């Protein structure tokens, strides 16, 4: 018995994270709803379902829905071979029934009508949504009748809205949100979908015109593009929707009259080009503003849109508005973060003979303004200082701390003609007293010409990933000497120095841990990956070397920012023939 119990506990634990995100979409449904995974185990369940079934979330999550809930009319377990719900589940198709039975937690039998449909659960794979509500049933009911049109149409509407909530709110990319919106409604509700969005400059852009053709979605680029301005008082449907006034059903005749604006002219062109006989047009709103308009049109489908369809279209448009607004805010925040970080990071100085290039890649999360940084600057003794570091944290405080560390380092390195270890020791002492930086890692180095085409590199490492040195012939090795404790540790431990000579054509790479660290992988794996790719790219020009290194080495699931500084020493020119 121990084995099954452990399996069941693991199954319940595996759905805990999924339940949190999926349940948000299910709560928007006004009746019972739950989602199962590919094995039929319950991943998420809404409050209404728990109440109808008289069961807690713990009673439901992780359990096989058929075994736990499904019963025949006498309250007996229903064989899977007789279960229409199970058959549709395995076939991956939509199905429904108007009379069936679920077992409640108190032992009673609950007569229900249900609708089952495939359901997108994001990265976790494919799932199935079951929506149900109670129905009247007596022993005299007899054989189950054909599905009742009214309640099941309502279940289909609720299932669609749940799907819309999950799919639209699970992305923070505007283009991806629009693609999901299109695939959600075409051909499910309409032959055509048109999305008009209002830009940040109050201009209207026809962003999407998509038609369902033979099971494929075809984008009509010639009908997309800039639109005329929105008239302030026009009674025409699209104008009203773009002002956020109302939703309307329109047809070709709506725009046959004398146009009152350029927008009406474009709408007449749209109806003529698409052949739509009716269209439902609704505002796309966020909580703060009108973002645009959603138009669903029917041409091949002979059933015309009516005013009764508008509440559903409005609900979908409202969910699209929230998703688009969140995506826009995310992209705006990300742009601000990138701009701020780029202004904090310096331009590289020109050093005769040396090539230098730098790159900074922000974290995927727009809120993660990072503490990663690089720097290079001339010192008063004629050498060139190099630094790469990482202030702990991913927020504005980390970015501000990074600026403090960098500026203080510059001041000490310029004024103090001392070994790198002494400069970093002084910096560490100052950080603990006059900044809010709790902890940081850093490599600080000096480089200067040493004669015979070689360059002398001296450095100290304060808890940072080691520099990588690649020879002109592609031999790569990490500079592991000079390694000391992180800044901010408070330990009174002498910091070591290290020195090496860089041969002509050598490439030195200083980087932050976002380049090599990935969840579920060891640091050694990342270091090995960096070493192998850097060696293979040693023959490329430095700028190309750096770009390709970032693309090849940075983990796909990286959640950290990356700062990188690459330096290459010159190769002496061969003497001219005859000299």
Short mmCIF file of C-alpha atoms in Angstrom, two decimals, residues 96-99 113 135 141-152:
data_model
loop_
_atom_site.label_atom_id
_atom_site.label_comp_id
_atom_site.label_asym_id
_atom_site.label_seq_id
_atom_site.Cartn_x
_atom_site.Cartn_y
_atom_site.Cartn_z
CA UNK A 96 -21.57 17.03 -24.15
CA UNK A 97 -24.44 15.35 -22.32
CA UNK A 98 -27.60 16.75 -20.79
CA UNK A 99 -28.07 14.13 -18.04
CA UNK A 113 -25.31 18.31 -17.62
CA UNK A 135 -30.23 19.47 -13.75
CA UNK A 141 -37.03 10.45 -16.78
CA UNK A 142 -36.20 7.26 -18.70
CA UNK A 143 -33.49 7.17 -21.37
CA UNK A 144 -31.30 10.23 -21.60
CA UNK A 145 -32.79 12.67 -24.10
CA UNK A 146 -30.89 14.64 -26.72
CA UNK A 147 -28.87 17.55 -25.33
CA UNK A 148 -30.88 20.57 -24.29
CA UNK A 149 -29.86 23.47 -26.51
CA UNK A 150 -30.15 26.36 -24.07
CA UNK A 151 -28.04 25.18 -21.10
CA UNK A 152 -25.37 23.57 -23.27
#
